mmCIF file of C-alpha atoms and ligand atoms in Angstrom:
data_model
loop_
_atom_site.group_PDB
_atom_site.id
_atom_site.type_symbol
_atom_site.label_atom_id
_atom_site.label_comp_id
_atom_site.label_asym_id
_atom_site.label_seq_id
_atom_site.Cartn_x
_atom_site.Cartn_y
_atom_site.Cartn_z
ATOM 1 C CA UNK A 29 -18.229 -13.410 -12.517
ATOM 2 C CA UNK A 30 -17.599 -11.203 -9.405
ATOM 3 C CA UNK A 31 -15.294 -8.900 -7.886
ATOM 4 C CA UNK A 32 -13.661 -7.380 -4.947
ATOM 5 C CA UNK A 33 -12.439 -4.446 -4.871
ATOM 6 C CA UNK A 34 -10.791 -2.714 -1.298
ATOM 7 C CA UNK A 35 -9.936 0.735 -1.351
ATOM 8 C CA UNK A 36 -6.622 0.843 1.213
ATOM 9 C CA UNK A 37 -4.752 4.484 2.504
ATOM 10 C CA UNK A 38 -4.113 7.036 4.476
ATOM 11 C CA UNK A 39 -6.496 8.894 6.112
ATOM 12 C CA UNK A 40 -8.023 11.700 4.650
ATOM 13 C CA UNK A 41 -6.468 10.459 0.933
ATOM 14 C CA UNK A 42 -10.167 10.672 -0.410
ATOM 15 C CA UNK A 43 -11.053 6.830 0.230
ATOM 16 C CA UNK A 44 -15.034 7.317 0.738
ATOM 17 C CA UNK A 45 -15.361 10.262 -1.593
ATOM 18 C CA UNK A 46 -14.194 7.529 -4.354
ATOM 19 C CA UNK A 47 -16.479 5.417 -3.009
ATOM 20 C CA UNK A 48 -19.070 7.597 -2.875
ATOM 21 C CA UNK A 49 -18.650 8.249 -6.455
ATOM 22 C CA UNK A 50 -18.097 4.723 -7.184
ATOM 23 C CA UNK A 51 -20.880 3.484 -5.684
ATOM 24 C CA UNK A 52 -23.334 5.835 -5.553
ATOM 25 C CA UNK A 53 -23.855 6.332 -1.660
ATOM 26 C CA UNK A 54 -23.711 9.101 0.172
ATOM 27 C CA UNK A 55 -21.494 7.800 3.776
ATOM 28 C CA UNK A 56 -19.893 10.599 5.262
ATOM 29 C CA UNK A 57 -17.325 12.420 3.865
ATOM 30 C CA UNK A 58 -14.899 14.694 7.045
ATOM 31 C CA UNK A 59 -11.502 16.083 6.663
ATOM 32 C CA UNK A 60 -10.341 14.849 9.686
ATOM 33 C CA UNK A 61 -8.946 11.427 10.355
ATOM 34 C CA UNK A 62 -11.190 8.534 11.454
ATOM 35 C CA UNK A 63 -14.243 8.910 10.112
ATOM 36 C CA UNK A 64 -13.731 5.009 9.095
ATOM 37 C CA UNK A 65 -13.555 2.476 11.768
ATOM 38 C CA UNK A 66 -15.899 -0.270 10.046
ATOM 39 C CA UNK A 67 -15.610 -1.184 6.845
ATOM 40 C CA UNK A 68 -18.421 -0.553 4.433
ATOM 41 C CA UNK A 69 -19.299 -2.019 1.110
ATOM 42 C CA UNK A 70 -21.368 -1.281 -1.706
ATOM 43 C CA UNK A 71 -21.936 -2.625 -5.626
ATOM 44 C CA UNK A 72 -19.683 -0.670 -8.162
ATOM 45 C CA UNK A 73 -23.359 1.565 -10.237
ATOM 46 C CA UNK A 74 -21.995 2.057 -14.210
ATOM 47 C CA UNK A 75 -20.746 -1.533 -14.946
ATOM 48 C CA UNK A 76 -22.574 -4.682 -15.969
ATOM 49 C CA UNK A 77 -20.089 -7.154 -13.695
ATOM 50 C CA UNK A 78 -21.182 -7.679 -10.751
ATOM 51 C CA UNK A 79 -18.077 -5.605 -8.285
ATOM 52 C CA UNK A 80 -18.434 -5.173 -4.908
ATOM 53 C CA UNK A 81 -16.027 -2.219 -2.906
ATOM 54 C CA UNK A 82 -14.817 -1.828 -0.138
ATOM 55 C CA UNK A 83 -13.599 1.106 1.908
ATOM 56 C CA UNK A 84 -11.362 0.589 4.589
ATOM 57 C CA UNK A 85 -10.186 2.356 7.369
ATOM 58 C CA UNK A 86 -7.705 4.880 7.161
ATOM 59 C CA UNK A 87 -3.537 3.377 7.302
ATOM 60 C CA UNK A 88 -0.437 4.844 6.794
ATOM 61 C CA UNK A 89 1.271 1.404 8.132
ATOM 62 C CA UNK A 90 0.520 -2.545 7.715
ATOM 63 C CA UNK A 91 1.490 -3.340 11.374
ATOM 64 C CA UNK A 92 -0.191 -4.285 14.238
ATOM 65 C CA UNK A 93 -0.602 -1.049 16.702
ATOM 66 C CA UNK A 94 -3.891 0.757 15.518
ATOM 67 C CA UNK A 95 -7.522 -0.915 15.163
ATOM 68 C CA UNK A 96 -7.666 0.608 11.715
ATOM 69 C CA UNK A 97 -4.565 -1.176 11.008
ATOM 70 C CA UNK A 98 -4.846 -4.249 12.087
ATOM 71 C CA UNK A 99 -8.900 -4.097 10.208
ATOM 72 C CA UNK A 100 -7.320 -2.919 7.274
ATOM 73 C CA UNK A 101 -4.766 -5.222 7.044
ATOM 74 C CA UNK A 102 -6.719 -8.469 8.229
ATOM 75 C CA UNK A 103 -9.450 -7.402 6.130
ATOM 76 C CA UNK A 104 -5.766 -7.364 2.864
ATOM 77 C CA UNK A 105 -4.793 -10.550 4.232
ATOM 78 C CA UNK A 106 -7.577 -12.735 4.971
ATOM 79 C CA UNK A 107 -10.031 -11.919 2.478
ATOM 80 C CA UNK A 108 -7.798 -11.652 0.074
ATOM 81 C CA UNK A 109 -9.292 -9.224 -2.335
ATOM 82 C CA UNK A 110 -9.049 -9.491 -5.987
ATOM 83 C CA UNK A 111 -7.138 -5.840 -6.225
ATOM 84 C CA UNK A 112 -6.134 -3.276 -4.031
ATOM 85 C CA UNK A 113 -7.005 -0.254 -4.620
ATOM 86 C CA UNK A 114 -4.275 2.175 -2.839
ATOM 87 C CA UNK A 115 -5.369 5.425 -2.845
ATOM 88 C CA UNK A 116 -2.834 7.997 -2.908
ATOM 89 C CA UNK A 117 -2.631 11.630 -2.068
ATOM 90 C CA UNK A 118 -0.871 13.693 -4.625
ATOM 91 C CA UNK A 119 -0.524 16.375 -2.433
ATOM 92 C CA UNK A 120 1.014 14.074 0.022
ATOM 93 C CA UNK A 121 2.226 11.962 -2.122
ATOM 94 C CA UNK A 122 5.815 11.328 -0.241
ATOM 95 C CA UNK A 123 3.947 10.179 3.367
ATOM 96 C CA UNK A 124 1.143 8.634 1.063
ATOM 97 C CA UNK A 125 3.782 6.125 -0.771
ATOM 98 C CA UNK A 126 5.034 4.761 2.379
ATOM 99 C CA UNK A 127 1.982 2.560 2.415
ATOM 100 C CA UNK A 128 2.451 1.578 -0.959
ATOM 101 C CA UNK A 129 5.347 0.577 -0.468
ATOM 102 C CA UNK A 130 3.837 -2.463 2.380
ATOM 103 C CA UNK A 131 1.010 -3.160 -0.304
ATOM 104 C CA UNK A 132 3.290 -3.643 -3.481
ATOM 105 C CA UNK A 133 5.045 -6.321 -1.367
ATOM 106 C CA UNK A 134 2.050 -8.250 -0.644
ATOM 107 C CA UNK A 135 2.375 -10.107 -4.123
ATOM 108 C CA UNK A 136 -1.695 -9.232 -4.450
ATOM 109 C CA UNK A 137 -2.489 -7.155 -7.861
ATOM 110 C CA UNK A 138 -2.471 -3.052 -6.824
ATOM 111 C CA UNK A 139 -3.940 -0.417 -8.434
ATOM 112 C CA UNK A 140 -2.611 3.103 -7.607
ATOM 113 C CA UNK A 141 -5.525 5.856 -7.576
ATOM 114 C CA UNK A 142 -3.583 8.985 -7.204
ATOM 115 C CA UNK A 143 -5.772 11.474 -6.367
ATOM 116 C CA UNK A 144 -6.312 15.214 -5.250
ATOM 117 C CA UNK A 145 -4.648 15.020 -8.814
ATOM 118 C CA UNK A 146 -7.303 18.872 -9.003
ATOM 119 C CA UNK A 147 -5.132 20.208 -6.007
ATOM 120 C CA UNK A 148 -1.527 19.181 -7.068
ATOM 121 C CA UNK A 149 -2.648 20.478 -10.351
ATOM 122 C CA UNK A 150 -3.286 23.908 -9.586
ATOM 123 C CA UNK A 151 -0.725 24.400 -6.758
ATOM 124 C CA UNK A 152 1.688 23.836 -10.459
ATOM 125 C CA UNK A 153 2.989 20.974 -9.289
ATOM 126 C CA UNK A 154 3.822 17.851 -12.052
ATOM 127 C CA UNK A 155 3.596 13.907 -11.661
ATOM 128 C CA UNK A 156 4.808 11.405 -14.738
ATOM 129 C CA UNK A 157 2.686 8.939 -14.580
ATOM 130 C CA UNK A 158 4.260 6.731 -16.932
ATOM 131 C CA UNK A 159 7.715 7.087 -14.889
ATOM 132 C CA UNK A 160 5.961 6.668 -11.152
ATOM 133 C CA UNK A 161 3.920 3.356 -12.932
ATOM 134 C CA UNK A 162 7.290 1.826 -13.703
ATOM 135 C CA UNK A 163 9.794 2.580 -10.363
ATOM 136 C CA UNK A 164 6.332 1.622 -8.353
ATOM 137 C CA UNK A 165 5.940 -1.889 -10.892
ATOM 138 C CA UNK A 166 1.938 -1.165 -10.445
ATOM 139 C CA UNK A 167 -0.285 0.852 -12.926
ATOM 140 C CA UNK A 168 -1.104 4.164 -11.903
ATOM 141 C CA UNK A 169 -4.544 6.594 -12.819
ATOM 142 C CA UNK A 170 -4.962 9.724 -11.820
ATOM 143 C CA UNK A 171 -8.357 11.082 -9.879
ATOM 144 C CA UNK A 172 -9.825 13.505 -8.833
ATOM 145 C CA UNK A 173 -12.927 11.750 -7.415
ATOM 146 C CA UNK A 174 -14.657 14.501 -5.523
ATOM 147 C CA UNK A 175 -15.162 15.595 -9.050
ATOM 148 C CA UNK A 176 -15.490 12.119 -10.383
ATOM 149 C CA UNK A 177 -12.207 12.729 -12.354
ATOM 150 C CA UNK A 178 -10.859 9.271 -13.686
ATOM 151 C CA UNK A 179 -13.018 6.963 -11.510
ATOM 152 C CA UNK A 180 -14.211 5.441 -14.284
ATOM 153 C CA UNK A 181 -10.628 4.529 -15.658
ATOM 154 C CA UNK A 182 -9.738 3.330 -11.690
ATOM 155 C CA UNK A 183 -12.640 0.735 -11.783
ATOM 156 C CA UNK A 184 -11.836 -0.307 -15.582
ATOM 157 C CA UNK A 185 -8.329 -1.012 -14.596
ATOM 158 C CA UNK A 186 -9.104 -3.249 -11.872
ATOM 159 C CA UNK A 187 -11.366 -4.442 -13.668
ATOM 160 C CA UNK A 188 -8.481 -5.599 -16.157
ATOM 161 C CA UNK A 189 -5.945 -5.975 -13.501
ATOM 162 C CA UNK A 190 -8.302 -8.651 -12.182
ATOM 163 C CA UNK A 191 -9.075 -10.196 -15.271
ATOM 164 C CA UNK A 192 -5.745 -10.438 -16.056
ATOM 165 C CA UNK A 193 -3.762 -13.864 -16.778
ATOM 166 C CA UNK A 194 -0.883 -12.524 -15.203
ATOM 167 C CA UNK A 195 -1.930 -13.784 -11.576
ATOM 168 C CA UNK A 196 1.463 -12.296 -8.985
ATOM 169 C CA UNK A 197 2.214 -8.569 -10.054
ATOM 170 C CA UNK A 198 4.549 -6.289 -11.420
ATOM 171 C CA UNK A 199 5.562 -4.622 -8.228
ATOM 172 C CA UNK A 200 6.584 -7.912 -6.544
ATOM 173 C CA UNK A 201 9.936 -7.211 -8.481
ATOM 174 C CA UNK A 202 10.444 -3.968 -7.515
ATOM 175 C CA UNK A 203 13.676 -4.086 -5.207
ATOM 176 C CA UNK A 204 12.538 -1.154 -1.795
ATOM 177 C CA UNK A 205 15.473 -2.636 0.135
ATOM 178 C CA UNK A 206 19.588 -2.416 0.087
ATOM 179 C CA UNK A 207 21.828 -5.070 -0.973
ATOM 180 C CA UNK A 208 22.394 -6.376 2.717
ATOM 181 C CA UNK A 209 18.650 -6.613 3.775
ATOM 182 C CA UNK A 210 18.040 -7.860 1.007
ATOM 183 C CA UNK A 211 19.993 -11.292 1.290
ATOM 184 C CA UNK A 212 18.834 -11.396 4.853
ATOM 185 C CA UNK A 213 14.986 -11.345 3.873
ATOM 186 C CA UNK A 214 15.817 -13.892 0.936
ATOM 187 C CA UNK A 215 17.693 -16.184 3.467
ATOM 188 C CA UNK A 216 14.544 -16.076 5.434
ATOM 189 C CA UNK A 217 12.518 -16.479 2.250
ATOM 190 C CA UNK A 218 14.171 -19.830 1.898
ATOM 191 C CA UNK A 219 12.771 -21.273 5.277
ATOM 192 C CA UNK A 220 9.082 -20.006 4.871
ATOM 193 C CA UNK A 221 7.079 -23.089 4.222
ATOM 194 C CA UNK A 222 4.727 -24.246 2.573
ATOM 195 C CA UNK A 223 2.149 -23.541 5.522
ATOM 196 C CA UNK A 224 2.981 -20.342 6.301
ATOM 197 C CA UNK A 225 2.648 -19.308 2.494
ATOM 198 C CA UNK A 226 -1.054 -20.151 3.175
ATOM 199 C CA UNK A 227 -1.422 -17.769 5.938
ATOM 200 C CA UNK A 228 0.916 -14.602 4.994
ATOM 201 C CA UNK A 229 2.213 -13.710 1.646
ATOM 202 C CA UNK A 230 5.621 -14.913 1.581
ATOM 203 C CA UNK A 231 7.779 -11.154 1.194
ATOM 204 C CA UNK A 232 5.385 -9.766 3.880
ATOM 205 C CA UNK A 233 5.385 -12.557 5.801
ATOM 206 C CA UNK A 234 9.818 -12.359 6.265
ATOM 207 C CA UNK A 235 9.848 -8.357 6.641
ATOM 208 C CA UNK A 236 7.290 -8.589 9.432
ATOM 209 C CA UNK A 237 9.165 -11.676 11.520
ATOM 210 C CA UNK A 238 12.227 -9.594 10.988
ATOM 211 C CA UNK A 239 10.414 -6.805 12.610
ATOM 212 C CA UNK A 240 9.348 -8.934 15.439
ATOM 213 C CA UNK A 241 5.678 -8.634 14.594
ATOM 214 C CA UNK A 242 3.763 -10.296 17.531
ATOM 215 C CA UNK A 243 0.785 -11.375 15.513
ATOM 216 C CA UNK A 244 2.489 -12.679 12.482
ATOM 217 C CA UNK A 245 5.101 -14.850 15.095
ATOM 218 C CA UNK A 246 2.079 -15.997 16.961
ATOM 219 C CA UNK A 247 -0.369 -16.904 13.435
ATOM 220 C CA UNK A 248 3.278 -18.709 11.672
ATOM 221 C CA UNK A 249 4.985 -20.158 14.674
ATOM 222 C CA UNK A 250 8.076 -20.485 13.432
ATOM 223 C CA UNK A 251 9.709 -23.308 14.395
ATOM 224 C CA UNK A 252 12.769 -23.124 17.071
ATOM 225 C CA UNK A 253 15.625 -23.322 14.843
ATOM 226 C CA UNK A 254 13.932 -20.520 12.297
ATOM 227 C CA UNK A 255 13.360 -18.070 14.812
ATOM 228 C CA UNK A 256 16.788 -18.425 16.379
ATOM 229 C CA UNK A 257 17.619 -17.064 12.674
ATOM 230 C CA UNK A 258 15.183 -14.930 12.974
ATOM 231 C CA UNK A 259 16.972 -13.843 16.196
ATOM 232 C CA UNK A 260 20.316 -13.759 15.027
ATOM 233 C CA UNK A 261 19.782 -12.016 12.351
ATOM 234 C CA UNK A 262 17.953 -9.677 13.706
ATOM 235 C CA UNK A 263 20.547 -8.544 16.240
ATOM 236 C CA UNK A 264 23.103 -8.302 13.771
ATOM 237 C CA UNK A 265 21.500 -5.974 11.093
ATOM 238 C CA UNK A 266 20.570 -3.604 14.594
ATOM 239 C CA UNK A 267 24.157 -3.813 15.252
ATOM 240 C CA UNK A 268 25.440 -3.434 12.121
ATOM 241 C CA UNK A 269 23.232 -0.645 11.341
ATOM 242 C CA UNK A 270 23.074 0.146 14.557
ATOM 243 C CA UNK A 271 19.464 1.408 15.051
ATOM 244 C CA UNK A 272 16.358 -0.694 15.837
ATOM 245 C CA UNK A 273 15.231 -3.043 13.008
ATOM 246 C CA UNK A 274 11.601 -1.354 12.412
ATOM 247 C CA UNK A 275 13.627 1.682 11.857
ATOM 248 C CA UNK A 276 16.187 0.554 9.496
ATOM 249 C CA UNK A 277 13.123 -0.868 7.546
ATOM 250 C CA UNK A 278 11.413 2.571 7.534
ATOM 251 C CA UNK A 279 14.296 4.078 7.029
ATOM 252 C CA UNK A 280 15.099 1.928 3.459
ATOM 253 C CA UNK A 281 11.287 2.335 2.555
ATOM 254 C CA UNK A 282 12.287 6.551 2.498
ATOM 255 C CA UNK A 283 15.004 6.171 0.393
ATOM 256 C CA UNK A 284 13.192 4.141 -2.150
ATOM 257 C CA UNK A 285 10.520 6.750 -2.160
ATOM 258 C CA UNK A 286 12.859 9.456 -2.108
ATOM 259 C CA UNK A 287 14.712 7.892 -5.386
ATOM 260 C CA UNK A 288 11.104 7.540 -6.642
ATOM 261 C CA UNK A 289 9.886 10.986 -6.359
ATOM 262 C CA UNK A 290 13.285 12.361 -7.676
ATOM 263 C CA UNK A 291 12.745 10.722 -10.684
ATOM 264 C CA UNK A 292 8.570 11.067 -11.099
ATOM 265 C CA UNK A 293 7.070 14.350 -9.405
ATOM 266 C CA UNK A 294 8.155 18.231 -10.567
ATOM 267 C CA UNK A 295 7.345 20.787 -8.041
ATOM 268 C CA UNK A 296 7.015 24.373 -9.050
ATOM 269 C CA UNK A 297 9.732 26.068 -7.673
ATOM 270 C CA UNK A 298 9.578 28.963 -5.212
ATOM 271 C CA UNK A 299 11.862 31.264 -3.845
ATOM 272 C CA UNK A 300 11.199 33.356 -0.598
ATOM 273 C CA UNK A 301 7.681 32.639 -1.372
ATOM 274 C CA UNK A 302 7.946 34.112 -4.760
ATOM 275 C CA UNK A 303 7.083 31.596 -7.791
ATOM 276 C CA UNK A 304 9.995 31.600 -10.435
HETATM 277 P P1 GDP B 407 -11.305 9.461 3.972
HETATM 278 O O1 GDP B 407 -10.266 9.744 5.590
HETATM 279 O O2 GDP B 407 -9.977 8.829 3.087
HETATM 280 O O3 GDP B 407 -11.981 8.737 3.782
HETATM 281 O O4 GDP B 407 -11.062 10.382 2.517
HETATM 282 P P2 GDP B 407 -13.069 11.642 2.393
HETATM 283 O O5 GDP B 407 -12.860 11.202 1.384
HETATM 284 O O6 GDP B 407 -13.374 11.966 3.799
HETATM 285 O O7 GDP B 407 -12.107 13.191 2.127
HETATM 286 C C1 GDP B 407 -10.895 14.160 2.710
HETATM 287 C C2 GDP B 407 -11.122 15.336 2.184
HETATM 288 O O8 GDP B 407 -11.150 15.138 1.357
HETATM 289 C C3 GDP B 407 -12.889 15.592 1.952
HETATM 290 O O9 GDP B 407 -12.414 16.933 1.947
HETATM 291 C C4 GDP B 407 -13.083 15.065 0.707
HETATM 292 O O10 GDP B 407 -13.668 16.296 0.423
HETATM 293 C C5 GDP B 407 -11.405 15.641 -0.104
HETATM 294 N N1 GDP B 407 -11.156 15.062 -1.377
HETATM 295 C C6 GDP B 407 -11.627 14.034 -1.721
HETATM 296 N N2 GDP B 407 -10.880 13.642 -2.976
HETATM 297 C C7 GDP B 407 -10.641 14.822 -3.207
HETATM 298 C C8 GDP B 407 -9.975 15.369 -4.595
HETATM 299 O O11 GDP B 407 -9.464 14.604 -5.482
HETATM 300 N N3 GDP B 407 -9.636 16.550 -4.239
HETATM 301 C C9 GDP B 407 -10.103 16.853 -3.828
HETATM 302 N N4 GDP B 407 -9.478 18.639 -3.946
HETATM 303 N N5 GDP B 407 -10.213 17.425 -2.654
HETATM 304 C C10 GDP B 407 -10.756 15.557 -2.383
HETATM 305 K K1 K B 408 -11.834 11.930 6.588
HETATM 306 MG MG1 MG B 409 -12.853 7.252 4.654
#
């Protein structure tokens, strides 16, 4: 059996450090964004299974606006890795989970590597891993890639997920959007054809169609009746929420993330610079 695991995450969350640790290669690690624009591939060492690991460019979102986003998004959607390993910088969890909310909509297996745990712990903060897993609906493995901590467990868990009989994934049942948006998305979902399904994961497709993602629209070529429904739905929601569709969707992702964080992250209290 051979497997493909893609490392996906924000710039500077430790993807290349993780890639080097897992594959034994010596790619340049740098404390600035944009080091990786091309994807890099290597083989996981210390495992008897044939595991290809892919280090993808750092991204904040699955939108189609930057070269990094397009490369990473296309790889995930078209090459269909067995598991997306979403590397999350634990010290910057709120911003990092924004991408996570999009990955769990894809309906492909996701395992979260909660990285930089060493830095989080030395700061005195705590994250309740089982609670975070429950909120996100995907496995979460704490790691410190620079110290090779948790990395073996991460690959073991990813193998387990890749080999498990369940093809779908738990994260799909997690609701990120409020009732009204969810209702509209469900309605659009009922128009997604089996042909569309082969191109893009349906939940991802409906959100992107609603947001007016040009690449997704060009690729799916919704018929005129479907396109009209998308346009009227977007117009109606933009009027009701008094905002543009992409902002509405982003706001709701952040509301979901605040809820997740309030339930699973415990920050060391600090008052006027003094810790209490
Ligand atoms: P990438 O942009 O996602 O590929 O991130 P890099 O692997 O280049 O890492 C960015 C910075 O974070 C580098 O200075 C790494 O040494 C550092 N780093 C990576 N993983 C960890 C970790 O688990 N803990 C700490 N403290 N630093 C890390
Ligand atoms: K970097
Ligand atoms: Mg990198």
